[in-house]
Amino acid sequence: MTTPSTPPALEITDLKFSYQPGQAWTVNVSSLTIAAGEQMLLTGGSGSGKSTLLQLIAGLLEPTRGRVLVAGESVFDAAGASRDKLRGRRLGMIFQTFNLLQGFTALENVMASLAFAGTPPKDQRPRAAEALASLGLSDINRPVEAMSVGQQQRVAVARAVVTNPALVLADEPTASLDPENAAAAMTLIQQSCKARGAALLCVSHDPAMADRFALRRSISSLADH
Amino acid sequence: MAMTDFVIITRSMRARRFSTLLTALSVSVAVALLLTLLMMKDAGRAAFERGSGNVHMIVGRDGTPLQSLLNSVYYAGIPRNPIRWAEFEKIRDAHAPEVPMPPGIQPGFAVPIQLGDSFQGLPVVATTEAFFTRFEPVAGRPFEFAAGEKFKENFQAVLGSRAARDTGLRVGDKFNVTHGSGMNGHVHDEFEFTVVGVLKDTGSAHDRAIFTNLTSSWLLHALDRLEREHGHDHGHEGHEHGPDGECLHGPEISEADLTDADRLITGVLLRTPTREGRDASAAMATVFTALRSDTSLTVAQPSQEINRLFAIVGAVDKILIAMASVVLAGSAVSILLAMYGSMDLRRRQVAILRVLGCSKGRIFSLVLTEAAIIGVIGSVVGIVLAFAAGPLIALVMRRQLGLFIDPVLPPDLTLLTMVGVIVLAALAGLLPAVMAYRTPVANNLKPLG
């Protein structure tokens, strides 16, 4: 549960980024705030900078300027390993192709997320097993490459939320799914985030997603002109 | 089990199990090769030191002392320049007299040997009974008989263990010796030798020799001399011949027919009398100097000559070890190539780990540790292979060459090799680790294809 003193899950101020100096901004966000536990859909066409924005929020790219706070912690004030730790503790990420660790079992994929978030070793296995069970996965000791797409999706969601992050970033999570499965996957993601109290920022160019989110923004509307 | 770095590395290796296994195998083969060579290097020397046993010096008339050693102990060739019996007696009486020794003095010995004949390519060594009673092929371990006993009469023979195996001769069997060392020389068919004993294995060159007594050999060669002198096989008068002219009697020659020109030997195995509990080197030095006063003689001290020989052969050892080291370096390159070749798959994994909160430094360490683990696996398997190969090679060398080797892996050298291989493997992982460290995350999270 959040309280009035709980900082926003995400607070962006005057964020600018371009891949080459002097070029037009790939990301230009004057301000964006997502309160704790809120779920927002960010739309935009291909090449509009949606995914790049998520990389910036995760601290995987350096902005040209600007400020990003995740759960009140400044991403860019932390450097190196500290920023990596912040990402592990405060953020979860879900990708279109799941990006699971090959050679690892479902359980180990989720445990890896807990390990980098600083969870004590003795708690890793039970927490990972519980997260997978809550998403209806029982055969958790199978290598992920031997699992169906639906099962892999659940592993990816469990991995993103198991650390109880402040914010989950979902990058086109349903782009490769048919409408029926896309809807099911989105329901899974949204419910999991809600259950864990995590805010969700989902980027998608799929118009069918709009109805699922009360908060919707177009990336172009975030820019200061 | 918690998700430790070790688990992450082993899972990463599992994802590329075929390439990991092949790489570890190439490392293990290189390690096994290197250790086996190191093991054989020392074992080979030890095997070579067998044979000269309790001999202090070998006296001959060869070109060099090393030649004397090789001819008289390892039967590597036939000496061309003989020593007359009178000379032998002079050496024996001066340096290893057969007289009672005062208390505290161990008697020496002078055992004459003569080389020049062979049987089925195996050297025939003409000597005296003292060869079996005084000379020890391995110090402290005298000859032992597997069957029969030493020769007591002329034209009796004792076979070394391997000579018995190779020829198939047993006690009671008869054979004729051939002049020279080859298979096609003149066969001394006038006299038959009877096998009276077979020696046990000694792990030395003596195992592939056939021993007869000196007088027999002198009689054989005296007969040849007589034939040459008279232009006739031997005296045909006064005895019967068969229908084809063959003689119907044994050769007519006796010890009374022997002259000084027949009583020749080719080497002397010499041990000087020594004071019990004292180093014999001082006495040996005196004898060595005295013998060398006759410049026509060569005097070899086995230990010194073996050192000299291994100083020459050592260069070959060094080449072999250098080659094994190159193979080892090659296996390090194979680690580098295998890890480099898997970088495409690894980049995605690195990007995922980074998203989960893994730092760049930890990524670097994970890749480096993975390379080191391949080194650990390769070196452990290599050591096991070398342990297994050692006794196998010893068995083959014993059966095929009659050499007794005792392959031992020195623990310090084994540990040093293992540490070296792990360091080498980690160094090979350096470039892939740097590449992993610098992997751009965003590009490697995109959908494939």
XYZ file of C-alpha atoms in Angstrom:
674
model
C 0.000 0.000 0.000
C 1.149 3.508 -0.703
C 0.819 6.437 1.636
C 0.675 10.165 0.901
C 4.374 10.377 1.733
C 5.275 7.679 -0.809
C 7.324 9.272 -3.588
C 6.155 8.877 -7.186
C 7.299 5.712 -8.885
C 8.704 7.829 -11.708
C 9.468 11.495 -12.005
C 11.096 12.838 -15.158
C 12.162 16.428 -15.578
C 13.547 18.004 -18.733
C 15.022 14.778 -20.104
C 16.895 15.140 -23.385
C 18.809 12.523 -25.305
C 20.284 12.168 -28.770
C 22.550 9.455 -30.086
C 24.857 11.955 -31.824
C 25.689 15.429 -30.538
C 23.979 18.127 -32.562
C 21.260 15.847 -33.893
C 17.580 16.200 -33.114
C 16.516 14.820 -29.748
C 15.647 11.156 -29.865
C 14.011 11.595 -26.464
C 12.609 14.944 -25.387
C 10.442 14.783 -22.259
C 9.796 17.969 -20.360
C 7.949 16.295 -17.539
C 6.382 12.956 -16.723
C 5.217 11.610 -13.382
C 3.745 8.234 -12.516
C 2.505 7.865 -8.988
C 3.244 4.754 -6.997
C 1.116 1.870 -8.216
C -0.215 3.749 -11.258
C -0.286 2.192 -14.701
C 0.385 4.284 -17.772
C 0.412 3.493 -21.486
C 2.907 5.402 -23.580
C 2.152 5.313 -27.275
C 4.011 6.412 -30.347
C 5.058 5.193 -33.753
C 8.134 3.231 -34.620
C 11.311 5.230 -34.037
C 9.562 7.764 -31.810
C 11.975 7.060 -28.947
C 9.679 5.002 -26.699
C 12.180 2.198 -26.102
C 15.047 4.663 -25.752
C 13.073 6.437 -23.030
C 12.761 3.163 -21.148
C 16.528 2.592 -21.457
C 17.105 6.064 -20.045
C 14.751 5.454 -17.130
C 16.605 2.193 -16.429
C 19.907 4.053 -16.454
C 21.245 2.005 -19.349
C 21.853 5.128 -21.432
C 23.285 8.469 -20.350
C 21.002 11.437 -21.046
C 22.281 14.614 -22.597
C 20.583 16.340 -19.725
C 17.661 15.980 -17.385
C 16.624 14.189 -14.268
C 14.972 10.870 -13.615
C 13.839 9.818 -10.162
C 12.647 6.281 -9.525
C 10.884 5.959 -6.185
C 12.564 9.208 -5.196
C 16.081 8.036 -6.049
C 17.956 9.839 -8.777
C 19.045 7.410 -11.456
C 21.798 9.566 -12.899
C 23.240 10.711 -9.586
C 24.174 7.106 -9.005
C 27.058 5.877 -11.109
C 28.442 2.509 -12.084
C 27.585 -0.352 -9.766
C 25.364 1.870 -7.580
C 23.112 2.613 -10.524
C 23.039 -1.081 -11.405
C 21.957 -1.867 -7.850
C 19.256 0.791 -8.017
C 17.974 -0.760 -11.227
C 17.974 -4.204 -9.648
C 16.076 -3.057 -6.570
C 13.641 -0.506 -7.976
C 12.893 -1.554 -11.525
C 11.527 -4.535 -13.375
C 11.621 -4.872 -17.142
C 9.539 -6.924 -19.562
C 10.432 -7.287 -23.213
C 8.673 -8.335 -26.392
C 10.862 -11.439 -26.702
C 11.039 -11.989 -22.899
C 14.862 -11.980 -22.900
C 15.130 -14.910 -20.514
C 18.528 -16.328 -19.609
C 19.129 -19.388 -21.777
C 20.532 -22.431 -19.964
C 18.782 -21.341 -16.759
C 15.592 -22.900 -15.419
C 12.455 -20.830 -14.823
C 13.250 -20.753 -11.119
C 16.859 -19.684 -11.744
C 15.769 -16.877 -14.066
C 13.614 -15.426 -11.306
C 16.246 -16.087 -8.638
C 18.807 -14.168 -10.724
C 16.618 -11.095 -10.507
C 16.409 -11.443 -6.715
C 20.153 -12.021 -6.433
C 21.024 -8.761 -8.216
C 18.422 -6.908 -6.137
C 20.368 -7.882 -3.035
C 17.892 -10.428 -1.649
C 19.537 -12.656 0.998
C 20.529 -16.033 -0.526
C 18.257 -18.068 1.769
C 15.196 -16.080 0.646
C 15.853 -16.289 -3.082
C 14.498 -19.758 -3.804
C 11.236 -19.511 -1.780
C 10.436 -16.053 -3.082
C 11.114 -17.036 -6.691
C 9.041 -20.208 -6.346
C 6.190 -18.243 -4.784
C 6.262 -15.655 -7.591
C 6.137 -18.359 -10.256
C 3.389 -20.263 -8.422
C 1.282 -17.109 -8.151
C 1.405 -16.893 -11.948
C 0.286 -20.513 -12.301
C 3.670 -22.060 -13.148
C 4.362 -25.357 -11.426
C 7.111 -26.934 -13.553
C 9.665 -24.380 -12.455
C 12.828 -26.492 -12.734
C 12.711 -26.849 -16.490
C 15.111 -24.863 -18.649
C 13.225 -21.927 -20.111
C 14.117 -22.853 -23.670
C 12.076 -26.041 -23.197
C 8.953 -24.069 -22.203
C 6.035 -22.840 -24.313
C 5.765 -19.173 -25.267
C 2.984 -18.670 -22.731
C 5.069 -20.194 -19.956
C 8.079 -18.100 -20.921
C 5.880 -15.008 -20.760
C 4.893 -15.891 -17.196
C 8.529 -16.429 -16.234
C 9.391 -13.007 -17.675
C 6.586 -11.348 -15.715
C 7.528 -13.178 -12.514
C 11.140 -12.080 -12.949
C 10.079 -8.436 -13.393
C 7.855 -8.236 -10.323
C 9.502 -10.653 -7.875
C 11.681 -7.944 -6.327
C 8.619 -5.816 -5.569
C 9.965 -2.985 -7.708
C 8.589 0.545 -7.600
C 8.207 0.579 -11.366
C 7.898 -2.035 -14.101
C 8.876 -0.991 -17.612
C 7.199 -3.024 -20.350
C 8.608 -2.560 -23.846
C 6.092 -3.679 -26.480
C 5.284 -6.747 -24.366
C 2.584 -8.069 -26.715
C 4.008 -7.089 -30.093
C 4.643 -10.649 -31.205
C 1.343 -12.107 -29.914
C -2.038 -12.546 -31.578
C -4.851 -10.342 -30.137
C -6.235 -13.040 -27.841
C -2.868 -13.930 -26.334
C -1.865 -10.278 -26.240
C -4.895 -9.494 -24.131
C -4.159 -12.392 -21.807
C -0.519 -11.364 -21.472
C -1.442 -7.766 -20.735
C -3.931 -8.848 -18.093
C -1.197 -10.959 -16.496
C 1.267 -8.059 -16.448
C -1.212 -5.509 -15.141
C -2.567 -7.799 -12.443
C 0.911 -8.827 -11.327
C 2.029 -5.218 -11.015
C -1.111 -4.336 -9.130
C -0.665 -7.282 -6.790
C 2.879 -6.219 -5.999
C 2.099 -2.508 -5.731
C 4.377 -1.710 -8.651
C 3.671 1.101 -11.047
C 3.667 0.174 -14.732
C 4.892 2.124 -17.715
C 3.996 0.219 -20.842
C 5.113 1.398 -24.244
C 3.210 0.113 -27.236
C 2.068 1.126 -30.671
C -0.880 -1.267 -30.466
C -4.158 0.789 -30.460
C -5.942 -2.126 -28.767
C -3.999 -1.434 -25.616
C -5.576 1.958 -25.040
C -8.713 0.654 -23.356
C -6.710 -1.152 -20.718
C -5.088 1.988 -19.268
C -6.711 4.933 -17.541
C -3.513 6.915 -18.006
C -2.364 7.285 -21.586
C 0.257 9.509 -23.106
C 1.668 9.909 -26.550
C 5.423 10.331 -26.452
C 5.179 13.332 -28.742
C 2.921 15.078 -26.234
C 5.625 14.920 -23.560
C 8.052 17.124 -25.423
C 8.520 20.813 -24.710
C 8.080 22.653 -27.952
C 21.216 -23.283 -3.872
C 21.270 -19.512 -4.075
C 21.984 -17.714 -7.320
C 25.712 -17.184 -6.888
C 28.200 -16.130 -9.546
C 29.323 -19.750 -9.747
C 25.778 -20.883 -10.579
C 25.456 -18.153 -13.188
C 28.739 -19.256 -14.784
C 27.863 -22.954 -14.789
C 24.457 -22.212 -16.341
C 26.129 -20.038 -18.911
C 28.514 -22.898 -19.711
C 25.565 -25.295 -19.882
C 23.950 -23.065 -22.491
C 27.108 -23.572 -24.608
C 27.923 -27.055 -23.408
C 29.305 -28.450 -26.672
C 31.730 -25.617 -27.233
C 32.686 -25.628 -23.516
C 33.351 -29.375 -23.537
C 35.459 -29.229 -26.689
C 37.490 -26.342 -25.336
C 38.058 -28.037 -21.971
C 39.032 -31.212 -23.829
C 41.640 -29.397 -25.902
C 43.093 -27.933 -22.688
C 43.117 -31.338 -20.988
C 44.910 -33.007 -23.908
C 47.567 -30.299 -23.837
C 47.983 -30.613 -20.059
C 48.183 -34.417 -20.288
C 50.793 -34.147 -23.044
C 52.912 -31.701 -21.083
C 52.739 -33.684 -17.835
C 53.407 -36.985 -19.580
C 56.499 -35.533 -21.209
C 57.718 -34.138 -17.903
C 57.011 -37.475 -16.247
C 58.785 -39.447 -18.980
C 61.749 -37.093 -18.990
C 62.709 -38.021 -15.440
C 61.533 -41.616 -15.713
C 63.580 -42.057 -18.898
C 66.742 -40.936 -17.186
C 66.061 -43.206 -14.227
C 65.508 -46.089 -16.633
C 68.775 -45.304 -18.382
C 70.658 -45.296 -15.129
C 69.652 -48.914 -14.647
C 72.102 -51.301 -16.191
C 75.428 -49.976 -14.999
C 74.402 -50.868 -11.444
C 77.319 -51.291 -9.042
C 80.013 -50.650 -11.643
C 82.379 -47.773 -10.953
C 84.082 -47.692 -14.314
C 83.942 -49.256 -17.732
C 87.254 -49.789 -19.462
C 87.310 -50.199 -23.204
C 89.219 -49.286 -26.294
C 86.488 -47.298 -28.006
C 86.635 -43.841 -29.497
C 85.108 -42.152 -26.458
C 84.139 -43.097 -22.912
C 80.481 -42.578 -23.837
C 80.885 -45.120 -26.630
C 82.387 -47.558 -24.136
C 79.405 -47.114 -21.853
C 76.891 -47.462 -24.679
C 78.624 -50.541 -26.057
C 79.413 -52.347 -22.828
C 76.265 -51.634 -20.793
C 73.578 -50.890 -23.377
C 74.967 -53.104 -26.165
C 74.421 -50.264 -28.609
C 77.227 -51.398 -30.905
C 80.188 -53.688 -31.279
C 83.552 -52.331 -30.123
C 86.166 -52.567 -32.862
C 89.324 -52.430 -30.804
C 89.861 -55.335 -28.437
C 91.719 -55.556 -25.151
C 94.135 -58.450 -24.751
C 93.597 -60.834 -21.875
C 96.948 -59.971 -20.406
C 95.933 -56.337 -20.305
C 92.730 -57.296 -18.555
C 94.659 -59.279 -15.960
C 96.902 -56.312 -15.361
C 93.919 -54.012 -14.818
C 92.210 -56.564 -12.574
C 95.276 -57.204 -10.478
C 96.051 -53.523 -10.107
C 92.585 -52.190 -9.306
C 90.307 -55.057 -8.250
C 92.579 -57.854 -7.097
C 90.920 -61.126 -6.247
C 92.562 -61.376 -2.848
C 91.064 -61.334 0.638
C 90.333 -57.777 1.729
C 91.167 -56.346 5.133
C 88.241 -55.825 7.522
C 86.048 -52.887 6.550
C 87.014 -53.032 2.893
C 84.506 -54.291 0.360
C 86.192 -56.132 -2.512
C 85.904 -54.834 -6.012
C 85.609 -56.783 -9.220
C 86.764 -56.729 -12.800
C 84.368 -58.542 -15.119
C 85.541 -59.007 -18.703
C 83.018 -58.863 -21.520
C 83.350 -59.523 -25.193
C 80.838 -58.423 -27.790
C 80.789 -59.316 -31.440
C 78.273 -62.083 -32.001
C 74.526 -62.127 -32.027
C 71.526 -64.384 -32.252
C 68.436 -63.236 -34.131
C 69.798 -59.711 -33.855
C 70.174 -59.923 -30.078
C 73.655 -59.267 -28.684
C 75.647 -62.235 -27.446
C 77.842 -61.230 -24.512
C 80.750 -63.476 -23.719
C 81.799 -63.071 -20.116
C 82.681 -64.973 -16.954
C 80.572 -66.322 -14.107
C 81.499 -63.211 -12.123
C 79.091 -61.326 -14.361
C 76.237 -63.036 -12.493
C 77.826 -63.265 -9.051
C 79.598 -59.925 -8.631
C 78.064 -57.489 -11.068
C 74.622 -56.106 -10.164
C 72.659 -54.522 -13.046
C 70.813 -52.361 -10.526
C 72.867 -51.530 -7.453
C 71.751 -53.723 -4.572
C 69.759 -56.021 -6.826
C 71.858 -58.858 -8.262
C 70.742 -61.002 -11.173
C 68.103 -63.583 -10.376
C 67.254 -66.626 -12.419
C 63.711 -67.244 -13.616
C 64.773 -70.716 -14.769
C 67.937 -72.802 -14.715
C 71.254 -71.439 -13.577
C 74.423 -69.719 -14.764
C 76.728 -71.387 -17.282
C 79.407 -73.670 -15.894
C 80.838 -75.187 -19.031
C 81.726 -74.090 -22.514
C 78.919 -73.612 -25.018
C 76.309 -73.044 -22.429
C 74.210 -69.886 -22.534
C 72.055 -67.793 -20.242
C 69.278 -65.672 -21.731
C 68.103 -62.285 -20.578
C 64.372 -62.220 -19.882
C 63.415 -60.386 -23.052
C 65.845 -62.395 -25.149
C 64.053 -65.527 -23.928
C 60.675 -64.020 -24.822
C 61.814 -62.783 -28.230
C 63.600 -65.942 -29.310
C 61.228 -68.402 -27.676
C 64.242 -70.365 -26.400
C 63.930 -72.268 -23.144
C 66.317 -74.125 -20.882
C 67.629 -77.122 -22.810
C 67.143 -75.562 -26.257
C 70.083 -75.246 -28.618
C 71.102 -72.483 -31.004
C 74.004 -71.189 -33.092
C 75.353 -67.684 -32.819
C 75.999 -65.373 -35.762
C 79.143 -63.377 -36.310
C 78.452 -59.664 -36.087
C 75.332 -57.871 -34.971
C 73.214 -58.301 -38.085
C 70.865 -61.109 -39.066
C 72.836 -61.975 -42.211
C 76.320 -62.583 -40.818
C 78.279 -65.776 -40.881
C 76.661 -68.367 -38.629
C 79.067 -70.158 -36.320
C 77.403 -73.481 -37.056
C 80.367 -75.524 -35.881
C 79.286 -75.179 -32.278
C 75.839 -75.311 -30.740
C 75.059 -73.488 -27.548
C 72.691 -74.943 -24.998
C 70.460 -72.706 -22.917
C 71.065 -73.446 -19.240
C 69.400 -70.458 -17.606
C 66.958 -67.590 -18.093
C 67.291 -64.406 -16.050
C 64.472 -62.472 -14.444
C 63.619 -58.975 -15.684
C 66.072 -56.306 -14.604
C 64.578 -53.413 -16.529
C 67.882 -52.843 -18.284
C 69.537 -53.595 -21.597
C 70.850 -56.856 -20.142
C 67.356 -58.281 -20.514
C 67.737 -58.439 -24.290
C 71.188 -60.045 -24.244
C 72.399 -63.647 -24.409
C 75.330 -64.551 -22.201
C 77.930 -67.201 -22.892
C 81.299 -67.850 -21.368
C 84.405 -66.233 -22.747
C 86.217 -69.446 -23.576
C 83.376 -70.553 -25.867
C 83.585 -67.324 -27.780
C 87.387 -67.560 -28.010
C 87.102 -71.119 -29.368
C 84.583 -70.040 -32.019
C 86.783 -67.257 -33.237
C 89.972 -69.333 -32.968
C 88.373 -71.846 -35.301
C 87.607 -69.053 -37.756
C 91.239 -67.992 -37.495
C 92.470 -71.495 -38.175
C 90.208 -71.783 -41.204
C 91.559 -68.549 -42.564
C 95.145 -69.561 -41.896
C 94.859 -73.021 -43.529
C 92.384 -72.177 -46.282
C 90.358 -75.154 -45.191
C 87.440 -75.536 -42.912
C 89.614 -77.500 -40.510
C 91.878 -80.519 -40.549
C 90.194 -83.192 -42.692
C 92.878 -85.768 -42.351
C 92.288 -88.630 -40.038
C 88.555 -88.377 -39.758
C 85.515 -89.579 -41.673
C 83.409 -87.667 -44.141
C 79.875 -88.234 -45.339
C 78.821 -88.889 -48.949
C 78.637 -85.139 -49.669
C 81.990 -84.497 -48.038
C 80.524 -83.220 -44.781
C 82.524 -83.918 -41.632
C 81.153 -86.633 -39.398
C 82.649 -85.222 -36.179
C 82.719 -82.056 -34.073
C 85.221 -79.292 -34.743
C 88.628 -80.189 -33.645
C 89.776 -77.351 -31.476
C 90.470 -77.113 -27.796
C 91.559 -74.531 -25.264
C 95.117 -75.689 -25.899
C 94.834 -74.221 -29.422
C 94.045 -70.749 -28.111
C 96.714 -68.124 -28.523
C 97.007 -64.642 -27.086
C 95.506 -63.376 -30.325
C 92.340 -65.336 -29.544
C 92.051 -64.305 -25.914
C 90.456 -60.952 -26.535
C 87.785 -59.001 -24.769
C 86.093 -55.713 -25.634
C 85.426 -54.200 -22.215
C 85.869 -54.462 -18.493
C 83.197 -53.747 -15.891
C 85.272 -52.478 -12.996
C 84.417 -51.833 -9.387
C 87.190 -50.692 -7.107
C 87.461 -51.923 -3.525
C 85.716 -49.479 -1.196
C 85.817 -48.769 2.489
C 82.466 -49.526 4.084
C 80.381 -46.430 4.734
C 82.761 -44.216 2.765
C 82.251 -42.417 -0.490
C 84.165 -44.235 -3.224
C 84.827 -41.123 -5.278
C 88.359 -40.543 -3.950
C 89.435 -44.127 -4.679
C 87.738 -43.961 -8.068
C 89.591 -40.796 -8.975
C 92.926 -42.482 -8.269
C 92.042 -45.537 -10.329
C 90.633 -43.387 -13.105
C 93.874 -41.428 -13.354
C 95.961 -44.592 -13.284
C 93.952 -46.256 -16.034
C 94.051 -43.152 -18.176
C 97.847 -43.346 -18.189
C 97.385 -45.893 -20.964
C 96.064 -43.523 -23.595
C 94.828 -46.330 -25.808
C 92.181 -47.170 -23.209
C 88.921 -45.350 -22.673
C 87.620 -45.173 -19.130
C 83.995 -44.312 -18.570
C 82.403 -43.453 -15.266
C 78.749 -44.346 -15.904
C 77.170 -41.543 -13.882
C 79.315 -38.907 -15.587
C 78.714 -40.326 -19.034
C 74.963 -40.510 -18.427
C 75.069 -36.862 -17.380
C 76.937 -36.107 -20.587
C 74.462 -38.091 -22.643
C 71.472 -36.384 -21.065
C 73.082 -33.023 -21.630
C 72.797 -33.907 -25.332
C 69.420 -35.640 -25.128
C 68.209 -32.895 -22.794
C 68.004 -30.575 -25.782
C 65.471 -32.952 -27.334
C 63.574 -32.955 -24.040
C 63.503 -29.208 -24.133
C 62.175 -29.251 -27.685
C 59.437 -31.710 -26.699
C 58.490 -29.639 -23.680
C 58.538 -26.514 -25.809
C 56.225 -28.271 -28.259
C 53.898 -29.279 -25.432
C 53.948 -25.694 -24.198
C 53.007 -24.517 -27.673
C 50.110 -26.992 -27.625
C 49.153 -25.556 -24.242
C 49.302 -22.023 -25.591
C 47.214 -23.272 -28.530
C 44.596 -24.546 -26.154
C 44.535 -21.132 -24.481
C 43.913 -19.649 -27.913
C 41.113 -22.191 -28.376
C 39.526 -20.884 -25.161
C 39.806 -17.382 -26.529
C 38.314 -18.396 -29.890
C 35.520 -20.442 -28.334
C 34.534 -17.570 -26.061
C 34.958 -15.042 -28.832
C 32.878 -17.194 -31.161
C 30.066 -17.352 -28.635
C 30.034 -13.584 -28.118
C 26.798 -13.109 -30.081
C 24.913 -15.361 -27.692
C 26.880 -14.029 -24.757
C 26.093 -10.369 -25.580
C 22.380 -10.968 -25.153
C 22.988 -12.771 -21.875
C 25.233 -9.932 -20.709
C 22.559 -7.387 -21.621
C 19.911 -9.335 -19.696
C 22.138 -9.609 -16.648
C 22.833 -5.888 -16.832
C 19.079 -5.159 -16.948
C 18.636 -7.312 -13.851
C 21.180 -5.164 -12.011
C 24.499 -6.852 -12.699
C 27.360 -4.357 -12.828
C 29.869 -4.145 -15.663
C 32.677 -5.135 -13.298
C 30.807 -8.239 -12.251
C 30.175 -9.136 -15.907
C 33.913 -8.836 -16.530
C 34.635 -11.078 -13.564
C 31.985 -13.635 -14.616
C 33.517 -14.063 -18.077
C 37.055 -14.189 -16.724
C 36.042 -16.762 -14.113
C 34.313 -18.847 -16.780
C 37.576 -18.976 -18.746
C 39.481 -19.907 -15.582
C 36.937 -22.652 -14.802
C 37.532 -24.115 -18.269
C 41.223 -24.057 -17.313
C 40.457 -25.832 -14.020
C 38.360 -28.517 -15.735
C 40.958 -28.931 -18.489
C 43.871 -29.210 -16.089
C 42.104 -31.621 -13.712
C 41.064 -33.890 -16.589
C 44.564 -33.505 -18.062
C 46.178 -34.575 -14.784
C 43.857 -37.598 -14.595
C 44.744 -38.462 -18.203
C 48.460 -38.143 -17.438
C 48.052 -40.358 -14.358
C 46.345 -42.947 -16.520
C 48.815 -42.615 -19.392
C 51.907 -42.998 -17.176
C 51.445 -46.665 -16.198
C 50.220 -47.462 -19.707
C 53.349 -46.010 -21.297
C 55.485 -47.761 -18.658
C 53.854 -51.054 -19.612
C 54.423 -50.476 -23.330
C 58.052 -49.438 -22.755
C 58.651 -52.491 -20.613
C 57.095 -54.844 -23.167
C 58.463 -53.222 -26.309
C 61.811 -51.797 -25.217
C 62.553 -53.720 -22.048
C 62.912 -50.415 -20.202
C 61.645 -50.186 -16.659
C 60.300 -46.757 -15.981
C 58.472 -45.588 -12.931
C 56.429 -42.619 -14.076
C 55.773 -40.287 -11.185
C 54.072 -36.914 -11.351
C 55.921 -34.644 -8.925
C 53.218 -32.859 -6.858
C 54.951 -29.473 -7.072
C 55.256 -29.665 -10.846
C 51.662 -30.835 -11.175
C 50.426 -27.971 -9.025
C 52.573 -25.498 -10.939
C 51.190 -26.764 -14.251
C 47.637 -26.521 -12.940
C 48.100 -22.978 -11.677
C 49.843 -22.027 -14.918
C 47.029 -23.430 -17.036
C 44.373 -21.636 -14.985
C 46.251 -18.345 -15.265
C 46.717 -18.935 -19.008
C 43.008 -19.710 -19.394
C 42.069 -16.586 -17.453
C 44.373 -14.541 -19.676
C 42.671 -16.087 -22.701
C 39.358 -14.930 -21.224
C 40.606 -11.361 -20.903
C 39.598 -10.193 -24.372
C 36.106 -11.764 -24.241
C 35.721 -10.301 -20.728
C 36.599 -6.819 -21.996
C 34.166 -7.284 -24.879
C 31.460 -8.400 -22.458
C 32.252 -5.434 -20.206
C 31.771 -3.060 -23.111
C 28.630 -4.731 -24.463
C 26.005 -2.073 -25.218
C 22.853 -3.177 -23.427
C 20.171 -1.468 -25.487
C 21.254 -2.941 -28.841
C 21.351 -6.456 -27.484
C 17.860 -6.547 -26.017
C 16.172 -6.087 -29.365
C 14.220 -8.997 -30.839
C 16.396 -11.296 -32.945
C 15.898 -11.551 -36.690
